[in-house]
mmCIF file of C-alpha atoms in Angstrom:
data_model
loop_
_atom_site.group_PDB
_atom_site.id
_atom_site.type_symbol
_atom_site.label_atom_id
_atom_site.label_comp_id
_atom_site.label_asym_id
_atom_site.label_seq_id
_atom_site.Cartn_x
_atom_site.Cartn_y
_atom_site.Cartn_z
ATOM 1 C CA UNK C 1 -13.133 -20.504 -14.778
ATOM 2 C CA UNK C 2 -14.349 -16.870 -14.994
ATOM 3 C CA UNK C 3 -12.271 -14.338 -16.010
ATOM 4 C CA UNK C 4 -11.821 -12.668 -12.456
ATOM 5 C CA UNK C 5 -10.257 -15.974 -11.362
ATOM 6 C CA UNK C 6 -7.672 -16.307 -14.311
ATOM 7 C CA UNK C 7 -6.717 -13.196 -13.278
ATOM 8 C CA UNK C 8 -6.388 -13.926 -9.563
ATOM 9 C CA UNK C 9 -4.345 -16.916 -10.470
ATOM 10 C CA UNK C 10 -2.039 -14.569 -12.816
ATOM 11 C CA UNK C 11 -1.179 -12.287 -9.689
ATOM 12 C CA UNK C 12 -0.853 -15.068 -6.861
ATOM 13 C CA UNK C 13 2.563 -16.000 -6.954
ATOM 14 C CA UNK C 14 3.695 -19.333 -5.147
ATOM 15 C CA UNK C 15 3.125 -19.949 -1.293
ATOM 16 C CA UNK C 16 4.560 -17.259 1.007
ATOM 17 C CA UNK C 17 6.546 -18.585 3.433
ATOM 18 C CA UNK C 18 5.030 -18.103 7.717
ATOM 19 C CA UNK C 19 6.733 -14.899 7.956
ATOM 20 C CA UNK C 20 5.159 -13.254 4.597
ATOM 21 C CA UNK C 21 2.066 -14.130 5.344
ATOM 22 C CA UNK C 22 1.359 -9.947 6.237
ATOM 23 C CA UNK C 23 1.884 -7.024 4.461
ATOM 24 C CA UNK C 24 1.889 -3.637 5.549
ATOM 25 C CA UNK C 25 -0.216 -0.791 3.525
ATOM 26 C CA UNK C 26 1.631 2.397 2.784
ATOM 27 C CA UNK C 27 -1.454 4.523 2.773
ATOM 28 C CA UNK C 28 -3.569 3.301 5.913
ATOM 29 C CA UNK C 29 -0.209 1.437 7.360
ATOM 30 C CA UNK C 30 -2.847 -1.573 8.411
ATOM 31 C CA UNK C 31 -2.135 -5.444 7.937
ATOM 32 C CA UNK C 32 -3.448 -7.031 5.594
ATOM 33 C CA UNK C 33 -3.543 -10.974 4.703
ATOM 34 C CA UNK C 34 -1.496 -11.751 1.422
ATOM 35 C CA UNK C 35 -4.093 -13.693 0.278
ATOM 36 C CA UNK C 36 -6.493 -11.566 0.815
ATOM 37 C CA UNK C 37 -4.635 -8.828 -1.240
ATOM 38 C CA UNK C 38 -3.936 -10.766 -3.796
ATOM 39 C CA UNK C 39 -7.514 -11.754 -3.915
ATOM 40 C CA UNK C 40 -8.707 -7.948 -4.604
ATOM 41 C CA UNK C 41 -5.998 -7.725 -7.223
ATOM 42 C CA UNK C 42 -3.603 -5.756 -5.657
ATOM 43 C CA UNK C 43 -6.048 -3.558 -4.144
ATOM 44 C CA UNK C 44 -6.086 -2.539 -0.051
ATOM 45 C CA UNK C 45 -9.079 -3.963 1.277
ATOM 46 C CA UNK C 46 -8.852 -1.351 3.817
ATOM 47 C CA UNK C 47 -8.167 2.158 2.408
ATOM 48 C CA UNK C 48 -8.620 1.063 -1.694
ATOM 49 C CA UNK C 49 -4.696 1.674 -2.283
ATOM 50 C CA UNK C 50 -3.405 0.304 -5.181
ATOM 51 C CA UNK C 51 -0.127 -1.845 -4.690
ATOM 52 C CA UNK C 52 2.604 -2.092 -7.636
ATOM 53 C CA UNK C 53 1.674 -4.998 -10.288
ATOM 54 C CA UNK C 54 4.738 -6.436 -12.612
ATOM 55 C CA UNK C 55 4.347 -6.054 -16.525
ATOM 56 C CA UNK C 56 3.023 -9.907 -16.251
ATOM 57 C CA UNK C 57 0.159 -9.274 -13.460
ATOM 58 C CA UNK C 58 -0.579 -6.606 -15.695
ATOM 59 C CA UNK C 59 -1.325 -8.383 -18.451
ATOM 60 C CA UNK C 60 -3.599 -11.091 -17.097
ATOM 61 C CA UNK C 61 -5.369 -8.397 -15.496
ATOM 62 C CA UNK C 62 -6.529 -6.726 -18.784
ATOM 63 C CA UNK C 63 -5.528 -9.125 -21.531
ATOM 64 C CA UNK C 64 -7.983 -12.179 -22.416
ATOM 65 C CA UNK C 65 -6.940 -15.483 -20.932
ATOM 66 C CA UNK C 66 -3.971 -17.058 -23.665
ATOM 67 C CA UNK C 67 -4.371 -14.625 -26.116
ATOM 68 C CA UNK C 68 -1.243 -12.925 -25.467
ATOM 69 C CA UNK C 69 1.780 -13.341 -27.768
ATOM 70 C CA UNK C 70 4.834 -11.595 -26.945
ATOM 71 C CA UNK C 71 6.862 -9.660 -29.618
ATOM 72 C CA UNK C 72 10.451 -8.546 -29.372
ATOM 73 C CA UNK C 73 10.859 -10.312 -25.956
ATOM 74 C CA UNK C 74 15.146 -10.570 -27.130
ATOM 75 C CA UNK C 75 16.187 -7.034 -27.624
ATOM 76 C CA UNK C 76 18.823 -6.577 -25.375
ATOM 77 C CA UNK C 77 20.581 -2.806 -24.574
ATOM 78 C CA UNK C 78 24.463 -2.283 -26.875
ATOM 79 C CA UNK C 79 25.146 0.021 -23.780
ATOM 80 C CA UNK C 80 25.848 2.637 -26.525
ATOM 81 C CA UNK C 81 28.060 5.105 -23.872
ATOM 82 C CA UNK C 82 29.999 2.185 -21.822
ATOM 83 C CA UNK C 83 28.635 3.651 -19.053
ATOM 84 C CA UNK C 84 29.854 2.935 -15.682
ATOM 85 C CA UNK C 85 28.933 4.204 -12.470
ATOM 86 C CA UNK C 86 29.295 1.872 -8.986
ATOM 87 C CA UNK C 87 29.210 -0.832 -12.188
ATOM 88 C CA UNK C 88 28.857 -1.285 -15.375
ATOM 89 C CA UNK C 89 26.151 -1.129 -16.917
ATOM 90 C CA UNK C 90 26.331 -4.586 -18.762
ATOM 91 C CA UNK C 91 26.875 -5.893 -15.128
ATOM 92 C CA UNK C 92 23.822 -3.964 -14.267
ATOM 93 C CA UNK C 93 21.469 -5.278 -17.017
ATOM 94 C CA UNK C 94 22.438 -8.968 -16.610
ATOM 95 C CA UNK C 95 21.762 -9.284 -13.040
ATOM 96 C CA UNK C 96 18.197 -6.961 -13.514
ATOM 97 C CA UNK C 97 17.373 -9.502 -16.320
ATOM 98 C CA UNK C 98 18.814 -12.523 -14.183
ATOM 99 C CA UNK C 99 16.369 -11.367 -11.228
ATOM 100 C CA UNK C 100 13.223 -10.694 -13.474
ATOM 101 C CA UNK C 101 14.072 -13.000 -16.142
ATOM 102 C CA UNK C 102 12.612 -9.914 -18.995
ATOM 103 C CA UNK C 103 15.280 -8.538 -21.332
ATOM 104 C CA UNK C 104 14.574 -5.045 -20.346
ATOM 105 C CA UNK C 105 11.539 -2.515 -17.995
ATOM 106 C CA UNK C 106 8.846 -3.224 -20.949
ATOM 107 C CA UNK C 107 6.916 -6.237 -22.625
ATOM 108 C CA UNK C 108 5.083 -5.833 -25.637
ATOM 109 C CA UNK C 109 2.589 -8.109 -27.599
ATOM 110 C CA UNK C 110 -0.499 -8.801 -28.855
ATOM 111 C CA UNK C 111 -3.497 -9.996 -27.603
ATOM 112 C CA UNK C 112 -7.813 -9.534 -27.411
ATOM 113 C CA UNK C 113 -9.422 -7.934 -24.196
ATOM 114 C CA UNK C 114 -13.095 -8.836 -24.854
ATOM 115 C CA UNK C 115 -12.643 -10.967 -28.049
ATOM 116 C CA UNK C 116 -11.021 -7.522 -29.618
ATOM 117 C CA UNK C 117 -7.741 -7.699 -30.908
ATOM 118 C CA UNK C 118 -5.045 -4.846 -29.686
ATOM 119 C CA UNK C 119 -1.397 -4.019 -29.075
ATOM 120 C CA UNK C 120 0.036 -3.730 -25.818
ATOM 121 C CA UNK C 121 3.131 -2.155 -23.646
ATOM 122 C CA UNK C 122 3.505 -2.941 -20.363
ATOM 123 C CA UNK C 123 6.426 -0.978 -18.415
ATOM 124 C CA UNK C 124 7.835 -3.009 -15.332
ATOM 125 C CA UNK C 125 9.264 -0.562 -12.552
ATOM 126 C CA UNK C 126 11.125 -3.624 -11.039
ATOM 127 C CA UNK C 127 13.382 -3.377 -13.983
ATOM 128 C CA UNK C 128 15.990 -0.712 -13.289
ATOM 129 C CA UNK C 129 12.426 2.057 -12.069
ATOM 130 C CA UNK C 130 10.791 0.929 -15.391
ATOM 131 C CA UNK C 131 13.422 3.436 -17.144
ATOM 132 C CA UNK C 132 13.295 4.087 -20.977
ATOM 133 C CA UNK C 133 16.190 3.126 -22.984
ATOM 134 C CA UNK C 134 16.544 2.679 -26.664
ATOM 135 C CA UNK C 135 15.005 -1.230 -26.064
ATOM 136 C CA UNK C 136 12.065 0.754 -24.413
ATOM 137 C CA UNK C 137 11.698 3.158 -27.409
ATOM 138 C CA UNK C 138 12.323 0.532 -29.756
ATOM 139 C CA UNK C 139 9.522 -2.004 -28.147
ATOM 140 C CA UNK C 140 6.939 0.498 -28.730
ATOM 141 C CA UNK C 141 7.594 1.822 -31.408
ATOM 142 C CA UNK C 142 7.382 -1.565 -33.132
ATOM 143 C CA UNK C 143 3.753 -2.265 -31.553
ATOM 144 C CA UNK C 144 2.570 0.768 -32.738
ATOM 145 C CA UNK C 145 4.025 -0.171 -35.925
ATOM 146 C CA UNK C 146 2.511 -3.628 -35.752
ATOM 147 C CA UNK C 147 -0.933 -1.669 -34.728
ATOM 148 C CA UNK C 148 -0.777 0.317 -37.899
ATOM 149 C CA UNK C 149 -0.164 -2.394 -40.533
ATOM 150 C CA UNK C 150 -2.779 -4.649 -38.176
ATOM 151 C CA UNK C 151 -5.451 -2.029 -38.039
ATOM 152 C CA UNK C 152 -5.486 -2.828 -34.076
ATOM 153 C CA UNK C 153 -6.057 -0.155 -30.712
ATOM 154 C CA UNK C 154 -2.801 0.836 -28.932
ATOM 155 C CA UNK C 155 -2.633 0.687 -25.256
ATOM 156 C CA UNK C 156 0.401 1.492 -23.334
ATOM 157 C CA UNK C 157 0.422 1.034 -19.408
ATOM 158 C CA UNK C 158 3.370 3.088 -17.895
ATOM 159 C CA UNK C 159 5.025 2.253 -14.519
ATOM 160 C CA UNK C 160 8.093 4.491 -14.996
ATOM 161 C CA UNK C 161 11.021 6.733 -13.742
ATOM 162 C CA UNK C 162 11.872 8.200 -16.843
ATOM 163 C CA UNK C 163 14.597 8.166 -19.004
ATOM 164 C CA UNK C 164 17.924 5.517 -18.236
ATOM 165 C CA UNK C 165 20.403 7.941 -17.426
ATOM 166 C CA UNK C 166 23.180 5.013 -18.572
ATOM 167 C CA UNK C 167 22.099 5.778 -22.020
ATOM 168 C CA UNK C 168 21.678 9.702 -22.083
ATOM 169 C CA UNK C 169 20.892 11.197 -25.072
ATOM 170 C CA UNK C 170 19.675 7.585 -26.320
ATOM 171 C CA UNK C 171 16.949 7.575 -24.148
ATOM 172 C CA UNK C 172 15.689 10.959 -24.701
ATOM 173 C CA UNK C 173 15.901 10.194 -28.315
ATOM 174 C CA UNK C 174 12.968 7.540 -27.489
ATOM 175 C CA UNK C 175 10.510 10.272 -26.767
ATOM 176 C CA UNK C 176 10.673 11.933 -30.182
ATOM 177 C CA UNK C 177 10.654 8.253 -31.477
ATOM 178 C CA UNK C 178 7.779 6.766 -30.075
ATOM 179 C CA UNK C 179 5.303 10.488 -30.406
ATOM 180 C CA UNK C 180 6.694 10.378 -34.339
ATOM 181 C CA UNK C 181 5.358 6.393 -34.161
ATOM 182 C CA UNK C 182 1.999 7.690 -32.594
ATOM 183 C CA UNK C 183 1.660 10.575 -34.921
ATOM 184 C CA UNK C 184 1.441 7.866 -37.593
ATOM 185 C CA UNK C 185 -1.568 6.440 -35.468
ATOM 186 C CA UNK C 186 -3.226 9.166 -34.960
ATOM 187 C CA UNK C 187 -3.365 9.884 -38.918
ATOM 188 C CA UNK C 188 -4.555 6.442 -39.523
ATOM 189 C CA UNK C 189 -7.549 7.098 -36.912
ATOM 190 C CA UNK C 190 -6.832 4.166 -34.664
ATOM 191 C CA UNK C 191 -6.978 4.498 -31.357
ATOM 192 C CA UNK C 192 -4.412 4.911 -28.397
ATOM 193 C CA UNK C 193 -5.631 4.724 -24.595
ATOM 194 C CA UNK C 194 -2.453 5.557 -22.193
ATOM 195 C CA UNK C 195 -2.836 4.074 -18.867
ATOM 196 C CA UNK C 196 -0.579 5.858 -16.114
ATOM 197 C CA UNK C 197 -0.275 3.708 -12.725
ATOM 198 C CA UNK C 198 2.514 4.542 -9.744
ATOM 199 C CA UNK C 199 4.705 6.191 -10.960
ATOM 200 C CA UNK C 200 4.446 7.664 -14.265
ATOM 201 C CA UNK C 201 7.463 10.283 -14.177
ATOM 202 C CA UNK C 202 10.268 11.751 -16.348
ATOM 203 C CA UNK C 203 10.929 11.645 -19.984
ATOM 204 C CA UNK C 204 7.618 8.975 -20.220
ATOM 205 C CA UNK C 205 5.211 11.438 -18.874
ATOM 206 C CA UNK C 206 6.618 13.739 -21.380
ATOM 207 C CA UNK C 207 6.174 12.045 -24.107
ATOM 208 C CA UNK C 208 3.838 9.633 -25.333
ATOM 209 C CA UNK C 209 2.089 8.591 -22.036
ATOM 210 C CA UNK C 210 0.235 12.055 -22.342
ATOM 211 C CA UNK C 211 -0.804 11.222 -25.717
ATOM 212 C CA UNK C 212 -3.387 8.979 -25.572
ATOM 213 C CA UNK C 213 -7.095 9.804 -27.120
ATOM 214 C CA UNK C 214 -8.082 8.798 -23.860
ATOM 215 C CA UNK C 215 -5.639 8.806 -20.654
ATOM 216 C CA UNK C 216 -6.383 6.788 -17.594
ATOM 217 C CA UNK C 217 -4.915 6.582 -14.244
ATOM 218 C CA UNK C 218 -5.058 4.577 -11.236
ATOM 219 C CA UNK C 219 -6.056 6.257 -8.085
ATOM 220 C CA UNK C 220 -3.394 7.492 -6.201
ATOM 221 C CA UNK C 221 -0.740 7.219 -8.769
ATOM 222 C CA UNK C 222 1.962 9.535 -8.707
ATOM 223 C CA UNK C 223 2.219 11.235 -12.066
ATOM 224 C CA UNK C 224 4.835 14.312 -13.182
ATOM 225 C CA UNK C 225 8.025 15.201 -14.464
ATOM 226 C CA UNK C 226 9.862 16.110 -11.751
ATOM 227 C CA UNK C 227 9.254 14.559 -8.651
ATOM 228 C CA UNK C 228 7.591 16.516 -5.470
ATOM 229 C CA UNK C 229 10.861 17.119 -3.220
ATOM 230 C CA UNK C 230 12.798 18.351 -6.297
ATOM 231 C CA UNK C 231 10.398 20.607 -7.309
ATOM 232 C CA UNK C 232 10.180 21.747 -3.524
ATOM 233 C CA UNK C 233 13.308 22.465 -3.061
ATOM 234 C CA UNK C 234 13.787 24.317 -6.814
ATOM 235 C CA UNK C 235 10.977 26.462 -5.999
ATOM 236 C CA UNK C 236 11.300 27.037 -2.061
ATOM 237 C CA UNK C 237 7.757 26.379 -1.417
ATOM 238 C CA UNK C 238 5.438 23.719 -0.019
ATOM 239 C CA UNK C 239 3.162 21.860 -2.699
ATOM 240 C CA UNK C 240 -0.554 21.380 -2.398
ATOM 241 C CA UNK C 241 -1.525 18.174 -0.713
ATOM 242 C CA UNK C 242 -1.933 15.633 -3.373
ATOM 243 C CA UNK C 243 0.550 17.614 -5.980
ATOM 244 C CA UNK C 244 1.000 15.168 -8.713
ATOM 245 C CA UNK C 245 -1.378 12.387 -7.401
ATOM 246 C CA UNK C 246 -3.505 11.556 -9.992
ATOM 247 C CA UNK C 247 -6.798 12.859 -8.178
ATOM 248 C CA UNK C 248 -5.356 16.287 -8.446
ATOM 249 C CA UNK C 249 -4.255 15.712 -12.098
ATOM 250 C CA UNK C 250 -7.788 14.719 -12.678
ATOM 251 C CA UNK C 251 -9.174 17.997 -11.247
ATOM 252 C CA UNK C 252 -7.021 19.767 -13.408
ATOM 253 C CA UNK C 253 -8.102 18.514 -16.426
ATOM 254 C CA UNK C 254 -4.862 16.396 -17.114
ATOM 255 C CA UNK C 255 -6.633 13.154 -16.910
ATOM 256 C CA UNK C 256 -9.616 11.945 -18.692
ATOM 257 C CA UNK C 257 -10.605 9.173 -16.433
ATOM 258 C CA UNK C 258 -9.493 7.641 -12.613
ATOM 259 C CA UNK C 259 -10.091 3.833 -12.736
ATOM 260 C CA UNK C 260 -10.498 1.499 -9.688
ATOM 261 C CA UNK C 261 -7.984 -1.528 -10.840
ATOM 262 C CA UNK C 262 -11.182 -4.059 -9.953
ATOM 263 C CA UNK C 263 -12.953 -2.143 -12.999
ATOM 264 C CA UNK C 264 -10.050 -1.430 -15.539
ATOM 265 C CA UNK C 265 -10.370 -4.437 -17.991
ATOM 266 C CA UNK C 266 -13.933 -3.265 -18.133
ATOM 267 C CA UNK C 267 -13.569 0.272 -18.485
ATOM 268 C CA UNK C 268 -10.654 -0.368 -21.293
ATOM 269 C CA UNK C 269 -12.881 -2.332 -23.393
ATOM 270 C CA UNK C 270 -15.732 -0.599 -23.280
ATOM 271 C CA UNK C 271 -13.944 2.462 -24.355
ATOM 272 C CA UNK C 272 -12.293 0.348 -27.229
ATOM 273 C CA UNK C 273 -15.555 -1.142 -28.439
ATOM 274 C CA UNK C 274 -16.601 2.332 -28.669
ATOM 275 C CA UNK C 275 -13.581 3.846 -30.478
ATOM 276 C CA UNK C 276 -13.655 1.120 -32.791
ATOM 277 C CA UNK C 277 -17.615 0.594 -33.198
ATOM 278 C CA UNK C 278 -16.716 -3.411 -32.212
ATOM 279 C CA UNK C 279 -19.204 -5.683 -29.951
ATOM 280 C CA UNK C 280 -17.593 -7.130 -27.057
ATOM 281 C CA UNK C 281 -17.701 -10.449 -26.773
ATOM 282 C CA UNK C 282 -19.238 -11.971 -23.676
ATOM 283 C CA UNK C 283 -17.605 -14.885 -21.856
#
């Protein structure tokens, strides 16, 4: 089996049922055939707009077929504030992990894309908007720290709202955390590549998602700190078309690269063999 087709069979989920057969693109607003979608990885077959992947689909996307070993899978929040809002948020974190049976919005590990061994954070916006609490800090912090004693590339894909506002000044503590973690890194000389999909927002974008040696971004992505209609109505005037989409990052000189999802395993390694002076290895 090539590697495309482990990777198909990673995002194809179990037979939809007749009447989810058809889904409806949010760009071009067209039908298009589950399978079919699922078949170009996510990827409108009509317009090229990139659907949502979970932290999972992710992973078989990039990471070499069972080479992945997940690390830290059981933190769990202390819901440091006793926060409450419609509920509590205990009540809110079991039934989030109950629905997508993950302990919190990231998965970390390690694993080889091309035969070459790296560290890896996946953010999962299905998880409470992919929000960064102290688990979130904590995850990646530890793979970086793994990275450094393993002599391995970072990569970190972010799929986030920002910081968990049920944890306050906990979560904003995770930005100073995780940039000290990759100031380590960077001393050390091993690399980082940041990956920023739809949407990369908040405390994240702040912080260590614009830190990467080399940032990437899917097309289309929707990447900022404050979101369009906030900034809107702060300012009182209409944004550019495109304000915070990645192309117009990209022509700003915020982004280093715009990567088609069909091309991103191949892009990532090529830019790690080259970072790390390593020959892929061919399947």
């Amino acid at each position: 089996m090539s590697w495309i087709d482990k990777i198909k069979a990673g995002i194809r989920k179990k037979s939809p049922k007749d009447e989810d057969l058809w889904v409806n693109c949010k760009k071009c607003k067209e039908q298009i055939y589950i399978a079919e979608l699922e078949d170009n990885l996510k990827v409108c077959p009509k317009c090229e707009y990139h659907f949502r992947l979970d932290a999972r689909q992710r992973i078989h996307l990039l990471i070499d077929h069972e080479t992945f070993v997940e690390q830290d899978q059981d933190l769990t929040s202390p819901d440091p504030l006793k926060f409450k809002d419609t509920k509590k948020y205990k009540e809110r974190m079991r039934a989030t992990i109950k629905k997508n049976a993950t302990n919190d919005a990231i998965i970390t590990g390690s694993g080889e894309i091309e035969g070459i061994a790296i560290e890896i954070c996946v953010f999962d916006f299905s998880f409470m908007g992919g929000s960064m609490g102290s688990v979130v800090g904590e995850k990646i912090t530890r793979s970086i720290e793994r990275a450094i004693e393993k002599n391995m590339p970072v990569i970190i894909v972010s799929c986030s709202g920002g910081a968990r506002m049920q944890e306050g000044i906990f979560s904003l503590m995770q930005m100073a955390k995780t940039t000290s973690a990759l100031q380590k890194l960077s001393a050390k000389k091993i690399p980082y590549i940041s990956l920023l999909t739809d949407p990369t927002m908040g405390g994240v974008s702040a912080s260590f998602s614009m830190l990467g040696d080399v940032i990437l971004a899917e097309p289309g992505a929707l990447i900022g700190f404050a979101g369009p209609r906030v900034i809107e109505q702060t300012v009182g005037e209409k944004l550019p078309e495109g304000f915070q989409r990645s192309d117009f990052l990209m022509e700003k000189g915020v982004l280093d690269m715009i990567v088609d999802r069909r091309e991103m395993r191949n892009t990532i390694s090529q830019l790690i063999s080259t970072l790390t002076q390593q020959e892929i290895q061919e399947d």
